[in-house]
Amino acid sequence: MTRADMTVPAGHPIDPDGRTVLSAPEISRCLRRIAHEILEHNKGATDLVLLGIPSRGVELASRLAAMIAEVEECGPIPVGDLDITMHRDDLRRQPTRAPMRTVIPAGGIDGKVVVLVDDVLYSGRTIRAALDALADLGRPRAVRLAVLVDRGHRELPIRADHVGKNLPTSHQEKVQVRLAGFDGGEDIVRIASGATVLGDPA
């Protein structure tokens, strides 16, 4: 892929000197495998709710829900958005962030198996905030975590149940995720050494 091929929407820069670690077909295969794992772990789609963590986790949750419904040949899988802004532990150190939307499916989450979905798992602090946000909304029967990329460097005792790709990185490297449904263009995951990040550190 050349620099000319890397057209990127304004506000979502990507380092053209980075290296691609997941192409669009590979991302699709990762998500399909995760969808099968979720079904096997849950013994079907009963009482299953997928909640995406904005921003790209929402897109991934929608794709996984569609794949699960296709595999299971059932009706739509409940899917929603879980905003974690006010539960982050870096609010005092970061510029003010505008809260994003939280959308919980009509059936709620009480007694359900909730699968949190995010693009990149890093420190674990995003997921800790998501668990706090979830606790304000109800009491699931179980909570599981699905991520497209686990890059390591955990700062909290948090582990993903379903991982598309384990990607060893250094702290200096940046994992850049781009999804067609959110960013436009094509799906891609890249590693770059610069300061630009596409996809929130987790």
PDB file of C-alpha atoms in Angstrom:
ATOM      1  CA  MET A   1       0.000   0.000   0.000  1.00  0.00           C
ATOM      2  CA  THR A   2       1.426   3.399  -1.002  1.00  0.00           C
ATOM      3  CA  ARG A   3       1.017   6.741   0.709  1.00  0.00           C
ATOM      4  CA  ALA A   4      -1.337   7.766  -2.090  1.00  0.00           C
ATOM      5  CA  ASP A   5      -3.629   4.883  -1.169  1.00  0.00           C
ATOM      6  CA  MET A   6      -3.861   6.058   2.464  1.00  0.00           C
ATOM      7  CA  THR A   7      -6.584   8.682   2.080  1.00  0.00           C
ATOM      8  CA  VAL A   8      -7.814   9.544   5.567  1.00  0.00           C
ATOM      9  CA  PRO A   9     -10.746  11.707   6.688  1.00  0.00           C
ATOM     10  CA  ALA A  10      -9.953  15.001   8.415  1.00  0.00           C
ATOM     11  CA  GLY A  11      -9.440  14.577  12.134  1.00  0.00           C
ATOM     12  CA  HIS A  12      -8.316  10.959  11.850  1.00  0.00           C
ATOM     13  CA  PRO A  13      -4.658  11.042  10.803  1.00  0.00           C
ATOM     14  CA  ILE A  14      -2.715   7.843  10.358  1.00  0.00           C
ATOM     15  CA  ASP A  15       1.039   7.445  10.083  1.00  0.00           C
ATOM     16  CA  PRO A  16       1.807   6.325   6.519  1.00  0.00           C
ATOM     17  CA  ASP A  17       5.208   5.104   7.702  1.00  0.00           C
ATOM     18  CA  GLY A  18       3.653   2.626  10.114  1.00  0.00           C
ATOM     19  CA  ARG A  19       3.362  -1.054   9.286  1.00  0.00           C
ATOM     20  CA  THR A  20       0.074  -2.832   8.668  1.00  0.00           C
ATOM     21  CA  VAL A  21      -0.640  -5.660  11.114  1.00  0.00           C
ATOM     22  CA  LEU A  22      -4.252  -6.390  10.164  1.00  0.00           C
ATOM     23  CA  SER A  23      -5.804  -5.861   6.752  1.00  0.00           C
ATOM     24  CA  ALA A  24      -9.538  -5.627   6.104  1.00  0.00           C
ATOM     25  CA  PRO A  25      -9.952  -9.364   5.347  1.00  0.00           C
ATOM     26  CA  GLU A  26      -7.900 -10.256   8.434  1.00  0.00           C
ATOM     27  CA  ILE A  27     -10.034  -7.991  10.631  1.00  0.00           C
ATOM     28  CA  SER A  28     -13.149  -9.678   9.258  1.00  0.00           C
ATOM     29  CA  ARG A  29     -11.723 -13.115  10.056  1.00  0.00           C
ATOM     30  CA  CYS A  30     -10.799 -11.998  13.582  1.00  0.00           C
ATOM     31  CA  LEU A  31     -14.332 -10.755  14.218  1.00  0.00           C
ATOM     32  CA  ARG A  32     -15.920 -13.907  12.832  1.00  0.00           C
ATOM     33  CA  ARG A  33     -13.742 -16.041  15.114  1.00  0.00           C
ATOM     34  CA  ILE A  34     -14.678 -13.872  18.103  1.00  0.00           C
ATOM     35  CA  ALA A  35     -18.367 -14.235  17.195  1.00  0.00           C
ATOM     36  CA  HIS A  36     -18.015 -18.044  17.214  1.00  0.00           C
ATOM     37  CA  GLU A  37     -16.114 -17.927  20.520  1.00  0.00           C
ATOM     38  CA  ILE A  38     -18.837 -15.819  22.128  1.00  0.00           C
ATOM     39  CA  LEU A  39     -21.491 -18.304  21.026  1.00  0.00           C
ATOM     40  CA  GLU A  40     -19.483 -21.290  22.252  1.00  0.00           C
ATOM     41  CA  HIS A  41     -18.722 -19.626  25.589  1.00  0.00           C
ATOM     42  CA  ASN A  42     -22.358 -18.636  26.042  1.00  0.00           C
ATOM     43  CA  LYS A  43     -23.885 -21.873  24.647  1.00  0.00           C
ATOM     44  CA  GLY A  44     -25.861 -19.875  22.115  1.00  0.00           C
ATOM     45  CA  ALA A  45     -27.191 -16.338  21.915  1.00  0.00           C
ATOM     46  CA  THR A  46     -29.622 -16.568  24.844  1.00  0.00           C
ATOM     47  CA  ASP A  47     -29.596 -13.513  27.162  1.00  0.00           C
ATOM     48  CA  LEU A  48     -26.683 -12.003  25.253  1.00  0.00           C
ATOM     49  CA  VAL A  49     -26.145  -8.227  25.060  1.00  0.00           C
ATOM     50  CA  LEU A  50     -23.242  -6.537  23.260  1.00  0.00           C
ATOM     51  CA  LEU A  51     -22.180  -3.052  24.398  1.00  0.00           C
ATOM     52  CA  GLY A  52     -19.618  -1.149  22.354  1.00  0.00           C
ATOM     53  CA  ILE A  53     -17.297   1.354  24.010  1.00  0.00           C
ATOM     54  CA  PRO A  54     -17.184   4.543  21.895  1.00  0.00           C
ATOM     55  CA  SER A  55     -15.906   5.217  19.500  1.00  0.00           C
ATOM     56  CA  ARG A  56     -14.767   2.244  17.440  1.00  0.00           C
ATOM     57  CA  GLY A  57     -16.021  -0.333  19.910  1.00  0.00           C
ATOM     58  CA  VAL A  58     -19.552   0.632  18.871  1.00  0.00           C
ATOM     59  CA  GLU A  59     -18.830  -0.229  15.247  1.00  0.00           C
ATOM     60  CA  LEU A  60     -17.199  -3.512  16.251  1.00  0.00           C
ATOM     61  CA  ALA A  61     -20.117  -4.459  18.529  1.00  0.00           C
ATOM     62  CA  SER A  62     -22.579  -3.906  15.677  1.00  0.00           C
ATOM     63  CA  ARG A  63     -20.542  -6.121  13.352  1.00  0.00           C
ATOM     64  CA  LEU A  64     -20.215  -8.865  15.952  1.00  0.00           C
ATOM     65  CA  ALA A  65     -23.951  -8.773  16.677  1.00  0.00           C
ATOM     66  CA  ALA A  66     -24.699  -9.201  12.974  1.00  0.00           C
ATOM     67  CA  MET A  67     -22.243 -12.104  12.675  1.00  0.00           C
ATOM     68  CA  ILE A  68     -23.633 -13.843  15.766  1.00  0.00           C
ATOM     69  CA  ALA A  69     -27.183 -13.542  14.449  1.00  0.00           C
ATOM     70  CA  GLU A  70     -26.042 -14.952  11.093  1.00  0.00           C
ATOM     71  CA  VAL A  71     -24.234 -17.917  12.635  1.00  0.00           C
ATOM     72  CA  GLU A  72     -26.987 -18.705  15.139  1.00  0.00           C
ATOM     73  CA  GLU A  73     -29.754 -18.043  12.573  1.00  0.00           C
ATOM     74  CA  CYS A  74     -31.708 -16.111  15.179  1.00  0.00           C
ATOM     75  CA  GLY A  75     -33.256 -12.686  15.493  1.00  0.00           C
ATOM     76  CA  PRO A  76     -31.263  -9.500  16.068  1.00  0.00           C
ATOM     77  CA  ILE A  77     -28.792  -9.593  18.960  1.00  0.00           C
ATOM     78  CA  PRO A  78     -29.301  -6.697  21.404  1.00  0.00           C
ATOM     79  CA  VAL A  79     -26.495  -4.194  20.931  1.00  0.00           C
ATOM     80  CA  GLY A  80     -25.853  -0.793  22.476  1.00  0.00           C
ATOM     81  CA  ASP A  81     -23.309   1.900  23.322  1.00  0.00           C
ATOM     82  CA  LEU A  82     -21.664   2.414  26.723  1.00  0.00           C
ATOM     83  CA  ASP A  83     -20.165   5.853  27.349  1.00  0.00           C
ATOM     84  CA  ILE A  84     -17.391   5.852  29.958  1.00  0.00           C
ATOM     85  CA  THR A  85     -16.427   9.530  29.904  1.00  0.00           C
ATOM     86  CA  MET A  86     -17.487  10.457  33.449  1.00  0.00           C
ATOM     87  CA  HIS A  87     -15.959   7.283  34.895  1.00  0.00           C
ATOM     88  CA  ARG A  88     -12.433   7.809  33.546  1.00  0.00           C
ATOM     89  CA  ASP A  89      -9.681   8.234  36.129  1.00  0.00           C
ATOM     90  CA  ASP A  90      -7.816  10.845  34.090  1.00  0.00           C
ATOM     91  CA  LEU A  91     -10.486  13.562  33.976  1.00  0.00           C
ATOM     92  CA  ARG A  92      -8.437  15.913  36.150  1.00  0.00           C
ATOM     93  CA  ARG A  93      -5.350  15.551  33.952  1.00  0.00           C
ATOM     94  CA  GLN A  94      -6.959  15.673  30.525  1.00  0.00           C
ATOM     95  CA  PRO A  95      -8.869  18.384  28.674  1.00  0.00           C
ATOM     96  CA  THR A  96     -12.610  18.298  29.252  1.00  0.00           C
ATOM     97  CA  ARG A  97     -14.253  15.573  27.191  1.00  0.00           C
ATOM     98  CA  ALA A  98     -17.805  15.835  25.940  1.00  0.00           C
ATOM     99  CA  PRO A  99     -19.846  12.837  27.117  1.00  0.00           C
ATOM    100  CA  MET A 100     -20.926  10.502  24.352  1.00  0.00           C
ATOM    101  CA  ARG A 101     -24.177   8.620  24.236  1.00  0.00           C
ATOM    102  CA  THR A 102     -25.089   5.535  26.215  1.00  0.00           C
ATOM    103  CA  VAL A 103     -27.730   3.384  24.542  1.00  0.00           C
ATOM    104  CA  ILE A 104     -28.962   0.298  26.397  1.00  0.00           C
ATOM    105  CA  PRO A 105     -31.199  -2.191  24.527  1.00  0.00           C
ATOM    106  CA  ALA A 106     -34.858  -2.243  25.526  1.00  0.00           C
ATOM    107  CA  GLY A 107     -34.483  -5.457  27.538  1.00  0.00           C
ATOM    108  CA  GLY A 108     -31.840  -3.874  29.771  1.00  0.00           C
ATOM    109  CA  ILE A 109     -28.830  -5.710  31.177  1.00  0.00           C
ATOM    110  CA  ASP A 110     -30.150  -7.213  34.430  1.00  0.00           C
ATOM    111  CA  GLY A 111     -29.537 -10.956  34.434  1.00  0.00           C
ATOM    112  CA  LYS A 112     -27.969 -10.825  30.964  1.00  0.00           C
ATOM    113  CA  VAL A 113     -24.532 -11.838  29.718  1.00  0.00           C
ATOM    114  CA  VAL A 114     -22.984  -8.534  28.684  1.00  0.00           C
ATOM    115  CA  VAL A 115     -20.051  -8.531  26.273  1.00  0.00           C
ATOM    116  CA  LEU A 116     -18.105  -5.273  26.337  1.00  0.00           C
ATOM    117  CA  VAL A 117     -16.491  -4.572  22.961  1.00  0.00           C
ATOM    118  CA  ASP A 118     -13.515  -2.287  22.287  1.00  0.00           C
ATOM    119  CA  ASP A 119     -10.890  -1.888  19.593  1.00  0.00           C
ATOM    120  CA  VAL A 120      -7.629  -1.848  21.588  1.00  0.00           C
ATOM    121  CA  LEU A 121      -6.864  -3.160  25.069  1.00  0.00           C
ATOM    122  CA  TYR A 122      -3.832  -1.439  26.583  1.00  0.00           C
ATOM    123  CA  SER A 123      -3.564  -0.324  30.210  1.00  0.00           C
ATOM    124  CA  GLY A 124      -7.013  -1.638  31.170  1.00  0.00           C
ATOM    125  CA  ARG A 125      -8.182   1.719  32.500  1.00  0.00           C
ATOM    126  CA  THR A 126     -10.835   2.161  29.812  1.00  0.00           C
ATOM    127  CA  ILE A 127     -12.318  -1.201  30.735  1.00  0.00           C
ATOM    128  CA  ARG A 128     -12.237  -0.380  34.446  1.00  0.00           C
ATOM    129  CA  ALA A 129     -14.223   2.768  33.649  1.00  0.00           C
ATOM    130  CA  ALA A 130     -16.628   0.700  31.533  1.00  0.00           C
ATOM    131  CA  LEU A 131     -17.250  -1.676  34.446  1.00  0.00           C
ATOM    132  CA  ASP A 132     -18.006   1.286  36.709  1.00  0.00           C
ATOM    133  CA  ALA A 133     -20.395   2.727  34.109  1.00  0.00           C
ATOM    134  CA  LEU A 134     -22.073  -0.665  33.731  1.00  0.00           C
ATOM    135  CA  ALA A 135     -22.609  -0.951  37.486  1.00  0.00           C
ATOM    136  CA  ASP A 136     -24.675   2.258  37.363  1.00  0.00           C
ATOM    137  CA  LEU A 137     -27.033   0.693  34.821  1.00  0.00           C
ATOM    138  CA  GLY A 138     -27.891  -2.691  36.293  1.00  0.00           C
ATOM    139  CA  ARG A 139     -26.630  -6.071  37.397  1.00  0.00           C
ATOM    140  CA  PRO A 140     -25.644  -8.416  34.557  1.00  0.00           C
ATOM    141  CA  ARG A 141     -25.372 -12.148  35.185  1.00  0.00           C
ATOM    142  CA  ALA A 142     -21.861 -12.043  33.717  1.00  0.00           C
ATOM    143  CA  VAL A 143     -19.610  -9.532  31.989  1.00  0.00           C
ATOM    144  CA  ARG A 144     -17.095 -10.503  29.329  1.00  0.00           C
ATOM    145  CA  LEU A 145     -14.673  -8.518  27.203  1.00  0.00           C
ATOM    146  CA  ALA A 146     -13.993  -8.763  23.473  1.00  0.00           C
ATOM    147  CA  VAL A 147     -11.262  -6.685  21.824  1.00  0.00           C
ATOM    148  CA  LEU A 148      -9.896  -6.537  18.323  1.00  0.00           C
ATOM    149  CA  VAL A 149      -6.294  -5.997  19.508  1.00  0.00           C
ATOM    150  CA  ASP A 150      -4.589  -6.710  22.837  1.00  0.00           C
ATOM    151  CA  ARG A 151      -1.299  -4.821  22.863  1.00  0.00           C
ATOM    152  CA  GLY A 152      -0.236  -5.700  26.421  1.00  0.00           C
ATOM    153  CA  HIS A 153       1.211  -3.311  29.034  1.00  0.00           C
ATOM    154  CA  ARG A 154      -1.640  -3.782  31.492  1.00  0.00           C
ATOM    155  CA  GLU A 155      -1.728  -1.487  34.546  1.00  0.00           C
ATOM    156  CA  LEU A 156      -4.775  -3.157  36.095  1.00  0.00           C
ATOM    157  CA  PRO A 157      -5.708  -6.847  36.564  1.00  0.00           C
ATOM    158  CA  ILE A 158      -7.968  -6.952  33.507  1.00  0.00           C
ATOM    159  CA  ARG A 159      -7.948  -9.636  30.819  1.00  0.00           C
ATOM    160  CA  ALA A 160      -9.941  -9.991  27.614  1.00  0.00           C
ATOM    161  CA  ASP A 161     -12.048 -13.121  27.111  1.00  0.00           C
ATOM    162  CA  HIS A 162     -12.004 -12.813  23.325  1.00  0.00           C
ATOM    163  CA  VAL A 163      -9.073 -11.320  21.384  1.00  0.00           C
ATOM    164  CA  GLY A 164      -8.774 -10.825  17.651  1.00  0.00           C
ATOM    165  CA  LYS A 165      -4.979 -10.450  17.724  1.00  0.00           C
ATOM    166  CA  ASN A 166      -2.406 -10.342  20.506  1.00  0.00           C
ATOM    167  CA  LEU A 167       0.053  -7.692  19.396  1.00  0.00           C
ATOM    168  CA  PRO A 168       3.239  -7.229  21.448  1.00  0.00           C
ATOM    169  CA  THR A 169       4.258  -3.564  21.354  1.00  0.00           C
ATOM    170  CA  SER A 170       6.577  -1.141  23.089  1.00  0.00           C
ATOM    171  CA  HIS A 171       5.210   1.807  25.051  1.00  0.00           C
ATOM    172  CA  GLN A 172       6.583   4.116  22.361  1.00  0.00           C
ATOM    173  CA  GLU A 173       4.619   2.463  19.588  1.00  0.00           C
ATOM    174  CA  LYS A 174       1.050   3.434  18.769  1.00  0.00           C
ATOM    175  CA  VAL A 175      -1.661   1.067  17.590  1.00  0.00           C
ATOM    176  CA  GLN A 176      -3.795   2.780  14.976  1.00  0.00           C
ATOM    177  CA  VAL A 177      -7.224   1.333  14.196  1.00  0.00           C
ATOM    178  CA  ARG A 178      -9.357   2.517  11.333  1.00  0.00           C
ATOM    179  CA  LEU A 179     -12.823   1.109  10.628  1.00  0.00           C
ATOM    180  CA  ALA A 180     -14.773   1.787   7.461  1.00  0.00           C
ATOM    181  CA  GLY A 181     -18.082   2.256   9.305  1.00  0.00           C
ATOM    182  CA  PHE A 182     -16.617   4.936  11.568  1.00  0.00           C
ATOM    183  CA  ASP A 183     -13.652   6.482   9.779  1.00  0.00           C
ATOM    184  CA  GLY A 184     -14.567   5.877   6.156  1.00  0.00           C
ATOM    185  CA  GLY A 185     -12.169   4.254   3.720  1.00  0.00           C
ATOM    186  CA  GLU A 186     -11.113   0.717   4.575  1.00  0.00           C
ATOM    187  CA  ASP A 187     -10.555  -1.338   7.705  1.00  0.00           C
ATOM    188  CA  ILE A 188      -6.927  -1.405   8.819  1.00  0.00           C
ATOM    189  CA  VAL A 189      -4.794  -1.809  11.938  1.00  0.00           C
ATOM    190  CA  ARG A 190      -1.276  -0.383  11.905  1.00  0.00           C
ATOM    191  CA  ILE A 191       1.611   0.119  14.302  1.00  0.00           C
ATOM    192  CA  ALA A 192       3.366   3.476  14.227  1.00  0.00           C
ATOM    193  CA  SER A 193       6.143   4.993  16.286  1.00  0.00           C
ATOM    194  CA  GLY A 194       4.828   8.571  16.171  1.00  0.00           C
ATOM    195  CA  ALA A 195       2.551  10.400  18.603  1.00  0.00           C
ATOM    196  CA  THR A 196      -0.610  10.107  16.495  1.00  0.00           C
ATOM    197  CA  VAL A 197      -3.127   7.585  17.807  1.00  0.00           C
ATOM    198  CA  LEU A 198      -6.144   6.310  15.933  1.00  0.00           C
ATOM    199  CA  GLY A 199      -8.150   4.433  18.532  1.00  0.00           C
ATOM    200  CA  ASP A 200      -8.234   5.330  22.205  1.00  0.00           C
ATOM    201  CA  PRO A 201      -5.560   3.950  24.549  1.00  0.00           C
ATOM    202  CA  ALA A 202      -7.362   1.387  26.693  1.00  0.00           C
TER     203      ALA A 202
END
